[in-house]
Tab-separated table of C-alpha atoms in Angstrom:
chain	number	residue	atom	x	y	z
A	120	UNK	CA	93.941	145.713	118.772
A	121	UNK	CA	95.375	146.952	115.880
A	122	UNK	CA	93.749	150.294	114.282
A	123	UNK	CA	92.648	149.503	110.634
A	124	UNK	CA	91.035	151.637	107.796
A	125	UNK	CA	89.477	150.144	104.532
A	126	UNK	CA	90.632	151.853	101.225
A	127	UNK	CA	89.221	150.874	97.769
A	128	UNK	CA	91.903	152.110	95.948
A	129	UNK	CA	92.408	155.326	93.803
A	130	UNK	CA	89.062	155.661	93.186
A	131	UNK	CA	87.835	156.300	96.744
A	132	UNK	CA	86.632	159.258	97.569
A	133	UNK	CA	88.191	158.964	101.032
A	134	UNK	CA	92.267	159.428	100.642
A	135	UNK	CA	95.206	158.252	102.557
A	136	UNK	CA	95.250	161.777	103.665
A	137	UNK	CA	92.100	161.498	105.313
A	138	UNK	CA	93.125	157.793	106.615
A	139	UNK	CA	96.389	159.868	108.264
A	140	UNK	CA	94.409	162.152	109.838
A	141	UNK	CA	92.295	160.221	111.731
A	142	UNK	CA	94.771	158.030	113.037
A	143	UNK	CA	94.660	154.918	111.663
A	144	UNK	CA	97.803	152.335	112.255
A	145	UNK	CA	96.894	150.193	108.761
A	146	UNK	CA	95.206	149.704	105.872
A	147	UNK	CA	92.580	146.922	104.721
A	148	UNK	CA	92.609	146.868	100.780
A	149	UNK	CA	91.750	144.542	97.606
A	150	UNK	CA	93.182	144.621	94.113
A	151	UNK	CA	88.930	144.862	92.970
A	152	UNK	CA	89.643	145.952	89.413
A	153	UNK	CA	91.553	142.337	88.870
A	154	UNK	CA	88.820	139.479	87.602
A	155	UNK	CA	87.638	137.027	89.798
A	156	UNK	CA	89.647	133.477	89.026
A	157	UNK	CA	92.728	135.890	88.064
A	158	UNK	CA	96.386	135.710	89.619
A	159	UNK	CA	96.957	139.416	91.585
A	160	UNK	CA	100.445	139.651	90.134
A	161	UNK	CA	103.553	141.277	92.287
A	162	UNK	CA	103.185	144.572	90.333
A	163	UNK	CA	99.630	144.931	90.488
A	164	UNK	CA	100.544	144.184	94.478
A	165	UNK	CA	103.366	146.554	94.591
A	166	UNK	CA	101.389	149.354	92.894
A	167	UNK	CA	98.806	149.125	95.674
A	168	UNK	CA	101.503	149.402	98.410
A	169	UNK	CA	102.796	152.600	96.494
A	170	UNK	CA	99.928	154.508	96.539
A	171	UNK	CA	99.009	153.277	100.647
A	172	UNK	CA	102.714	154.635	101.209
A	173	UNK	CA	102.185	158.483	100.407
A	174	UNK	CA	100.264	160.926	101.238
A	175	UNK	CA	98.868	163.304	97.884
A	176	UNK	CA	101.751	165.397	98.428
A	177	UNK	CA	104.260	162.909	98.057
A	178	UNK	CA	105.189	162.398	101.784
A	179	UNK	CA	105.599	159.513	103.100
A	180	UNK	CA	101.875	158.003	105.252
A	181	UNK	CA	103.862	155.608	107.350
A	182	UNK	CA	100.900	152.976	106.274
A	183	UNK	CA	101.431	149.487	104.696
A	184	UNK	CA	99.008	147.656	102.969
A	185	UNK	CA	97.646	145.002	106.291
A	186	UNK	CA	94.643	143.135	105.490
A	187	UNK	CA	94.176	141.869	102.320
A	188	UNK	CA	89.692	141.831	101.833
A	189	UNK	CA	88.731	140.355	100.000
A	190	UNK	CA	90.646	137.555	97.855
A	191	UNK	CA	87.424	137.077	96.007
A	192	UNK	CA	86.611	132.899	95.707
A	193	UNK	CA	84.645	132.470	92.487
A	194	UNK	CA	81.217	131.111	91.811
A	195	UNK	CA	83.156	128.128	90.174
A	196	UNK	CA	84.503	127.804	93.237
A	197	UNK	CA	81.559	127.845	95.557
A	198	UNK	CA	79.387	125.530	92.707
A	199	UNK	CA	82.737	123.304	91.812
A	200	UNK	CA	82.169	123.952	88.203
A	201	UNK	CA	83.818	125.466	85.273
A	202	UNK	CA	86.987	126.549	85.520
A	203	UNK	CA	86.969	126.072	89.751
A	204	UNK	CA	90.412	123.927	90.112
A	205	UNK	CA	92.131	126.736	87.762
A	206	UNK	CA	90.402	129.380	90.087
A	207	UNK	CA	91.898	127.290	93.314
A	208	UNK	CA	95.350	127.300	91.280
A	209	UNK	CA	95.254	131.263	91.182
A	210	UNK	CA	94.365	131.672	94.466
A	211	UNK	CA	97.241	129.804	95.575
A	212	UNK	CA	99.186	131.951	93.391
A	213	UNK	CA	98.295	135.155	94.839
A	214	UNK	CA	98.891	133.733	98.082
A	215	UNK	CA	102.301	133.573	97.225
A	216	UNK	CA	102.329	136.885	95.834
A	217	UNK	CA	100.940	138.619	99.025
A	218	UNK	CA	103.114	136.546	101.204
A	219	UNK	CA	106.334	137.660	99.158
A	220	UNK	CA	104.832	141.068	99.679
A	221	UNK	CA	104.888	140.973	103.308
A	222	UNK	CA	101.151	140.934	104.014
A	223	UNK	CA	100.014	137.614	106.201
A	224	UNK	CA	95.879	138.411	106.961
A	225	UNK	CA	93.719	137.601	104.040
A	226	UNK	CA	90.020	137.998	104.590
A	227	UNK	CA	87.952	136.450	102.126
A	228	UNK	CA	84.021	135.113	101.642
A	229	UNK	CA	82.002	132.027	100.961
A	230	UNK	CA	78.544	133.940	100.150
A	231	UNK	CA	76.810	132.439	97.134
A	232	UNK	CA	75.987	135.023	94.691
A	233	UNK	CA	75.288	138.175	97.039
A	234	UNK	CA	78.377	139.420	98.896
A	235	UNK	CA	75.542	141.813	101.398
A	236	UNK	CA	72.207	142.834	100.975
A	237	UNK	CA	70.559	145.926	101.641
A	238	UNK	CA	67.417	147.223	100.407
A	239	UNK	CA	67.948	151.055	101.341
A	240	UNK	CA	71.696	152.281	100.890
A	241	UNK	CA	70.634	155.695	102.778
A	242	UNK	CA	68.289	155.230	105.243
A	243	UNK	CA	67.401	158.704	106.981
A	244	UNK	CA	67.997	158.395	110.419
A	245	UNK	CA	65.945	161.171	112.875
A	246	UNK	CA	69.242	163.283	113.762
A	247	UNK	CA	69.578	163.444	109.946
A	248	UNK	CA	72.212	160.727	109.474
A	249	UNK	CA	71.994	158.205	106.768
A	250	UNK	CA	72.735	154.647	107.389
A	251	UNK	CA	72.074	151.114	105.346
A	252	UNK	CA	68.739	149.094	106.246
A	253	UNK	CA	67.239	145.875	105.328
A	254	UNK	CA	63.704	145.809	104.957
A	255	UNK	CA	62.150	142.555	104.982
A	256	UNK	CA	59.483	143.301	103.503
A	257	UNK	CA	61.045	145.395	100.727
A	258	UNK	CA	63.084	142.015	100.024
A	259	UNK	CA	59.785	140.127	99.978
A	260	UNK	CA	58.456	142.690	97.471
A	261	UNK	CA	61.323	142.536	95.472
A	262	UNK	CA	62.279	138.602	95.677
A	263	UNK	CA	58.361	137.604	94.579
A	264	UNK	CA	57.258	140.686	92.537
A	265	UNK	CA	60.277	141.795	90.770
A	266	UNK	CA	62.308	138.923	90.439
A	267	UNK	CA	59.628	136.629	90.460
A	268	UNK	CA	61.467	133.732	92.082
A	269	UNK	CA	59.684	130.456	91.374
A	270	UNK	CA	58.380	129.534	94.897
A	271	UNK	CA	59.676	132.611	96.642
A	272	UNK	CA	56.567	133.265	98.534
A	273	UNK	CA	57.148	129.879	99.981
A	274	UNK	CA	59.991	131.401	101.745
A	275	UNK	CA	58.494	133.937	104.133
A	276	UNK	CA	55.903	133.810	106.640
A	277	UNK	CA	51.998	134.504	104.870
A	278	UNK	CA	51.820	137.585	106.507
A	279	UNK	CA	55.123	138.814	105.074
A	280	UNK	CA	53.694	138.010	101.656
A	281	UNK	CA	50.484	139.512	102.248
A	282	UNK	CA	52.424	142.780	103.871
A	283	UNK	CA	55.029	142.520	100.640
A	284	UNK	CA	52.193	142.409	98.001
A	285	UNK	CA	50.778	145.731	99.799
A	286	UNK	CA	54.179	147.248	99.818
A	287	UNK	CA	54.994	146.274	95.882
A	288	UNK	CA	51.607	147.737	94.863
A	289	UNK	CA	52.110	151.236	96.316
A	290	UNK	CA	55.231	151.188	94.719
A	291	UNK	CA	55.687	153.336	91.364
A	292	UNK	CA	58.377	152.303	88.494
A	293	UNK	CA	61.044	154.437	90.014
A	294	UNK	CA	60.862	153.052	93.584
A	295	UNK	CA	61.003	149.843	92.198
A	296	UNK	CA	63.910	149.929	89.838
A	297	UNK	CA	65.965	151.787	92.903
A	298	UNK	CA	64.972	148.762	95.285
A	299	UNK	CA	66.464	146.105	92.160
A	300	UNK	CA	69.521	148.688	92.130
A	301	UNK	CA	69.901	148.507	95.839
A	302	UNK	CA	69.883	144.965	95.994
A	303	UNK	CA	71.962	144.066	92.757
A	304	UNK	CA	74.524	146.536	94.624
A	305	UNK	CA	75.783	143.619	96.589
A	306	UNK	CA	76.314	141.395	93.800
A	307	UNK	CA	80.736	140.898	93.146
A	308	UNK	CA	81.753	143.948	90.519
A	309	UNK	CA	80.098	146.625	89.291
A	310	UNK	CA	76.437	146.892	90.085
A	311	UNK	CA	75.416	148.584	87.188
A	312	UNK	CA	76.633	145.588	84.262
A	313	UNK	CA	73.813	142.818	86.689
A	314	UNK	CA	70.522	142.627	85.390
A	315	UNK	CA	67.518	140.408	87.155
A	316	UNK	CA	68.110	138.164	84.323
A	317	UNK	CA	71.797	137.609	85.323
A	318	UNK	CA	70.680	136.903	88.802
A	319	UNK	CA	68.598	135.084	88.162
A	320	UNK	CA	71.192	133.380	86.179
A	321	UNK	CA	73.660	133.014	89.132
A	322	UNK	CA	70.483	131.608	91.074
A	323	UNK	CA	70.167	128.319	88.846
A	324	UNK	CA	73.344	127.716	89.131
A	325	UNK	CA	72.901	126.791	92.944
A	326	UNK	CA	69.270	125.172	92.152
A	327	UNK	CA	71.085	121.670	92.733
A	328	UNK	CA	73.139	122.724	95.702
A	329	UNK	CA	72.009	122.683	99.093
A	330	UNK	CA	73.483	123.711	102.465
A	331	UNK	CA	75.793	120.147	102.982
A	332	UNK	CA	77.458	120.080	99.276
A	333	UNK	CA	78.061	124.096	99.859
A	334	UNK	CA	79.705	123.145	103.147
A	335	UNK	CA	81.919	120.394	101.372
A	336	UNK	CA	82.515	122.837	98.709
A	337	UNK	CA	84.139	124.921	101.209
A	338	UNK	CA	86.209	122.489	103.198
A	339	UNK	CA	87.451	120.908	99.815
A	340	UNK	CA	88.991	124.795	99.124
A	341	UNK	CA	90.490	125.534	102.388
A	342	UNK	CA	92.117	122.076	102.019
A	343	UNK	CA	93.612	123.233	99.150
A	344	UNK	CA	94.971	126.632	100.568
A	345	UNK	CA	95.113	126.470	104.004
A	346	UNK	CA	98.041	124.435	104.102
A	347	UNK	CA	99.987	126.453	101.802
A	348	UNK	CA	99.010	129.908	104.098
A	349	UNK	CA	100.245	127.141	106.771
A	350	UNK	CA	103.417	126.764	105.628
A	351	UNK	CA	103.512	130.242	104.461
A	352	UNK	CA	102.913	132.307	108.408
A	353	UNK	CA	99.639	133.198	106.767
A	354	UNK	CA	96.141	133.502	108.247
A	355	UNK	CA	93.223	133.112	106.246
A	356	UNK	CA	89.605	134.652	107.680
A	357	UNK	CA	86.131	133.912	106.598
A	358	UNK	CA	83.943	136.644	106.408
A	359	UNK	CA	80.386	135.700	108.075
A	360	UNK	CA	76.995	135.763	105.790
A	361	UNK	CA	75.701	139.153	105.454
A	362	UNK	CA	72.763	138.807	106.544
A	363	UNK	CA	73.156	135.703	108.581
A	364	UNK	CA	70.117	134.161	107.274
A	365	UNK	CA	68.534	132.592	103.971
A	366	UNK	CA	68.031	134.636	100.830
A	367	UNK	CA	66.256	134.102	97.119
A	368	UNK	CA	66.956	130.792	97.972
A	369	UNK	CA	70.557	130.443	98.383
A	370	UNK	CA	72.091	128.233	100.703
A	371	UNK	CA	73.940	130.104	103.512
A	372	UNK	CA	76.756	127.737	105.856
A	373	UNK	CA	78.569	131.048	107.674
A	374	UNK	CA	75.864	132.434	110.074
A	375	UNK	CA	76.461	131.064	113.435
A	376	UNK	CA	79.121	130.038	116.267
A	377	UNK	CA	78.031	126.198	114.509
A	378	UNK	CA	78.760	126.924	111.506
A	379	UNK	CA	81.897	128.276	111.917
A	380	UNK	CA	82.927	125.770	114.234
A	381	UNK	CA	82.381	123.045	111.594
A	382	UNK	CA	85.005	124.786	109.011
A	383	UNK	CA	87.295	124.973	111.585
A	384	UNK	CA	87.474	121.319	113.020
A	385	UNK	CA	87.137	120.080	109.275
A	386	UNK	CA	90.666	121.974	108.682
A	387	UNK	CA	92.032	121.930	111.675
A	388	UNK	CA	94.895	124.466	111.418
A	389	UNK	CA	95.650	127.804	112.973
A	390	UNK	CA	95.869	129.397	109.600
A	391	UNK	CA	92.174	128.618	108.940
A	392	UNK	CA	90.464	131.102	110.750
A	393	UNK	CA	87.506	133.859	111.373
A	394	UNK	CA	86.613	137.266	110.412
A	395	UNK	CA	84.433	138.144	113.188
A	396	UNK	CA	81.939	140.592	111.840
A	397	UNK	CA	79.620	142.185	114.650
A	398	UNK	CA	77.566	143.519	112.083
A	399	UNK	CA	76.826	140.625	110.043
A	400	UNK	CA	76.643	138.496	112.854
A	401	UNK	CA	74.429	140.616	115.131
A	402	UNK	CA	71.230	141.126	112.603
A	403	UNK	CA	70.737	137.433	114.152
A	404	UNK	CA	69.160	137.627	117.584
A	405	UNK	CA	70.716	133.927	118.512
A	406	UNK	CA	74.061	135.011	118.153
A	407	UNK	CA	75.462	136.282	121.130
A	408	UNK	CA	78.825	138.150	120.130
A	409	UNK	CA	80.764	138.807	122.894
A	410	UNK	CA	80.472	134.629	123.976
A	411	UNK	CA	81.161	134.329	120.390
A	412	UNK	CA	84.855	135.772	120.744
A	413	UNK	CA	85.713	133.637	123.774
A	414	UNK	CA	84.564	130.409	122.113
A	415	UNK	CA	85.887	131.379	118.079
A	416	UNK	CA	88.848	133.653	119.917
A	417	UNK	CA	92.070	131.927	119.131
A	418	UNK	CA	90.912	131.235	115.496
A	419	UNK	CA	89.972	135.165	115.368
A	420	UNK	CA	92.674	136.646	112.764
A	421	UNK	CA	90.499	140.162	111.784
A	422	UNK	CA	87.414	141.777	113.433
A	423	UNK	CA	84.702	144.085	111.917
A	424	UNK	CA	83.256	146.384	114.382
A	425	UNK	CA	80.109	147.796	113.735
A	426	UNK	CA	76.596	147.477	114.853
A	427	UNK	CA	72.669	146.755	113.917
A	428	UNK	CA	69.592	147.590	115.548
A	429	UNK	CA	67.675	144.424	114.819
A	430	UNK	CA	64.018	145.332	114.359
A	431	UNK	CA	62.386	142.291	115.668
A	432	UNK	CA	63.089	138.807	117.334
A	433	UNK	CA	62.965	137.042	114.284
A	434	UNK	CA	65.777	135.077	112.769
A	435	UNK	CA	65.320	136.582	109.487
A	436	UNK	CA	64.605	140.391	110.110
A	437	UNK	CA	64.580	143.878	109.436
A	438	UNK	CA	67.510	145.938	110.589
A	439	UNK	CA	69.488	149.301	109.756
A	440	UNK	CA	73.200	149.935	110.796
A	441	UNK	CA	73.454	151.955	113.996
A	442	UNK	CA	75.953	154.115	115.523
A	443	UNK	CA	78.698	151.943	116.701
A	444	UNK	CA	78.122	152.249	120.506
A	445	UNK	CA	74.483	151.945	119.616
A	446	UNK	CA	72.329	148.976	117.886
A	447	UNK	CA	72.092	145.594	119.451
A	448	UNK	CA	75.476	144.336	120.230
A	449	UNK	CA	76.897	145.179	123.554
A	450	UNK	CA	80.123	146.098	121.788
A	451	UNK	CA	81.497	146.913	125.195
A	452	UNK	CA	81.377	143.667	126.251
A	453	UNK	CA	82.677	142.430	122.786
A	454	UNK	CA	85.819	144.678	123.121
A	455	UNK	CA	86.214	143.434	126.473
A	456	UNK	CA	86.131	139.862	125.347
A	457	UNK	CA	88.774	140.781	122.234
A	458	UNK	CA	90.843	142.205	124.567
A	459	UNK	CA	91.033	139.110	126.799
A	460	UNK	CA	91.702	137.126	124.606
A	461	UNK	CA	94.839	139.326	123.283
A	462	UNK	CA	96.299	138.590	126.800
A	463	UNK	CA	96.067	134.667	126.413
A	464	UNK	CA	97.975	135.246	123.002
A	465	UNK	CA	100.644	137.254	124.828
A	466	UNK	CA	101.527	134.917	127.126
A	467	UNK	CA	101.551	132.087	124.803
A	468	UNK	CA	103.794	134.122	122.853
A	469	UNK	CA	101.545	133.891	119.858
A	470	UNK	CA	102.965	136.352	117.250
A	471	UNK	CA	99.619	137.670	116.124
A	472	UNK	CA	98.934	138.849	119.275
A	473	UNK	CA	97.638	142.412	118.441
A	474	UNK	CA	94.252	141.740	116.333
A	475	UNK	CA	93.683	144.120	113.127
A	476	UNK	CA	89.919	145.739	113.120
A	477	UNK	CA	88.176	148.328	111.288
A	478	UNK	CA	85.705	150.495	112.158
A	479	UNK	CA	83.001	148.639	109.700
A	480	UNK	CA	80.493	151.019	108.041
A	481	UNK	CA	79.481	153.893	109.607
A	482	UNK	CA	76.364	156.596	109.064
A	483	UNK	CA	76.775	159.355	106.798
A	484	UNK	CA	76.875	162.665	109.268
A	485	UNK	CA	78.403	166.040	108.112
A	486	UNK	CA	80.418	166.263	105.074
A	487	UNK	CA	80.095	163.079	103.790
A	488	UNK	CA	76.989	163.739	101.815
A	489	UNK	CA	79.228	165.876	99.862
A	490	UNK	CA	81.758	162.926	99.244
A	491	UNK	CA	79.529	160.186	97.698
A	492	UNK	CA	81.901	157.450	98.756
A	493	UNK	CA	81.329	153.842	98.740
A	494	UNK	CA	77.713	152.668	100.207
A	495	UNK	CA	78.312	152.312	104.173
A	496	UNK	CA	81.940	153.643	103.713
A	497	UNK	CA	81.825	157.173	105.059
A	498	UNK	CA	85.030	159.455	106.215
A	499	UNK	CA	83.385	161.082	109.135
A	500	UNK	CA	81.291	158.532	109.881
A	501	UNK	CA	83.587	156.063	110.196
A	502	UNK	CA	85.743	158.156	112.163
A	503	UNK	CA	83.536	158.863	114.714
A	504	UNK	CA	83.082	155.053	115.010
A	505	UNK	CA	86.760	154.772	115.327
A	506	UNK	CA	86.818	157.170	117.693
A	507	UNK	CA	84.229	155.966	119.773
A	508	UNK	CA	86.012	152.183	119.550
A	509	UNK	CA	89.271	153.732	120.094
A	510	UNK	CA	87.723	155.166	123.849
A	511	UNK	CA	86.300	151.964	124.862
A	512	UNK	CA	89.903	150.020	124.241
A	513	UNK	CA	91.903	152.791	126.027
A	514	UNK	CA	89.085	152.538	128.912
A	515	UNK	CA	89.507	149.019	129.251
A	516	UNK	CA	93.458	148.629	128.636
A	517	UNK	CA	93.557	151.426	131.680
A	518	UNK	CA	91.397	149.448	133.941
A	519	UNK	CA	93.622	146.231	133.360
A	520	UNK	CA	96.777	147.919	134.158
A	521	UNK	CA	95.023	149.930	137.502
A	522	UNK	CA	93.715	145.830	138.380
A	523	UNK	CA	97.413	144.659	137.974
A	524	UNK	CA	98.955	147.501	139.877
């Protein structure tokens, strides 16, 4: 497993200094201040790899730019109108670009609207710690009473309603406008330039499109790329729906082992593959990860590893982000299951045998409150969770080798 760190660029508050120091073997970046539908050209690549290359000294880090998350895949994309087959055109581009660049893993999404939702960006935990949460009732409250979705209440249960009316009425002006800015942070680009009018905007533009036609949308664009990343040694990952379950509406196709294996028959070719995300994945009690990395494993190019504490049994849930050895994924047994599977690639003699994860998320602990870094993307608190992920795999590699001696 291959030791990965995500870096937003020069604006981060967490530096390739800090990514040094706690160890990390690569880095998982995006070019985010290039436009959706755009061509990431070789300089605005090359520039990247500069600054991942030294420390703030000048010294050399030793790190290359790994991952590539995301390639962003435009609403004209997902809704095949506008300007999509130009947008397809670009991607392709940039896939050349990054390949010429010497970086093969590009994680991308197929999330309409919404890349993640949250409704609290720093819940208090009882230690102290911060973490992100999804209330589902705070969605409820915000989906019929703020947005005022036409037929929203249809889409939760009448005692969600009932509980979200309750919740929306004890509200004052500020709480609500923070619960709109929570949620709008998880729209693509800045948060701050999306108003409800724009989403609600974005929303009509999938008022036609159901779950099927968003499924063909997607299999029409990986036919178009895939083969290229074929040809090109590339791998190409689908990030999972976060959360894996319905929202204002939207049609969601990547929140289950099903729906994943349906992308990957329909292009059928090792460079169309999964980004397994434990987090994502896990706010859904029917998805069982660690059977979900022997069935999905050889398509498997880039893992996420973080966990949830789902908050009931429901498929459609509350949940907040727990420690990463904590929540409701065994993520020993997950581990276990990644590592296994790392084995079988060795002895095919699979190239990509050593799979690139990050530590995904992480609480806010420490000095991090001082930092005000990206929401869920903590220095010490992902570093613990590193830490933590980095004991189970050198726990587990050691038993392996003790077994074969």
């Amino acid at each position: 497993m291959r030791q990965t760190w995500r870096w937003f660029g020069p604006k981060d508050q967490v530096s390739i200094d800090d990514m040094m120091q706690a160890g990390v073997e690569g880095v998982v970046s995006a070019l985010h201040h290039v436009p959706t539908g755009s061509v990431w050209t070789p300089d605005e690549i090359e520039k990247r790899q500069s600054l991942i290359a030294r420390m703030t000294d000048g010294a050399p880090s030793g790190l290359a730019w790994e991952v590539v998350e995301s390639l962003p895949v435009s609403e004209d994309i997902k809704k095949q109108s506008g300007d999509w087959r130009a947008h397809i055109d670009a991607w392709r581009t940039s896939l050349k670009h990054l390949h010429a660049a010497g970086i093969e893993t590009i994680c991308y999404n197929f999330m309409p609207v919404l890349d993640w939702t949250r409704t609290e960006l720093a819940h208090r935990r009882p230690n102290g710690a911060t973490c992100m949460r999804f209330d589902l009732i705070d969605f409820a409250a915000f989906d019929i009473h703020i947005l005022k979705r036409p037929g929203a209440s249809h889409d939760f249960s009448d005692a969600v309603v009932e509980d979200a009316g309750h919740r929306f009425a004890a509200m004052d002006d500020a709480t609500r406008a923070k619960l709109a800015d929570n949620i709008v942070c998880g729209l693509p680009g800045a948060a701050e330039s999306f108003t409800l009018d724009d989403i609600r905007d974005h929303l009509a533009g999938y008022a036609v499109l159901g779950e099927d036609r968003l499924r063909q949308n997607l299999i029409d664009f990986l036919s178009e790329v895939a083969p290229l990343a074929e040809e090109l040694g590339m791998r190409l990952c689908c990030h999972p729906d976060d959360p894996p379950f319905a929202l204002l509406g939207l049609p969601r196709i990547m929140s289950t082992e099903a729906d994943y294996r349906a992308i990957l028959d329909a292009v059928d070719l090792p460079s169309n593959g999964v980004t397994l995300c434990s987090g994502s994945l896990g706010a859904r009690p029917d998805n069982d990860l660690p059977k979900m990395m022997e069935a999905l494993g050889d398509r498997v190019h880039f893992l996420h590893l973080r966990n949830v504490t789902r908050e009931s049994d429901d498929i459609a849930g509350s949940f907040f982000e727990d420690e990463h050895l904590g929540g409701s994924t065994d993520m020993v047994a997950l581990i276990a299951a990644v590592v296994r599977e790392e084995r079988k690639r060795r002895q095919a003699g699979r190239r990509d045998v050593s799979i690139p994860f990050r530590p995904d998320h992480g609480q806010e602990i420490l000095d991090d409150f001082q930092r005000k870094a990206q929401p869920g993307y903590p220095a010490i608190g992902r570093l613990k969770g590193l830490a933590e992920l980095r004991g189970i795999m050198t726990a587990l590699t050691h038993e392996h080798e003790g077994l074969r001696a």
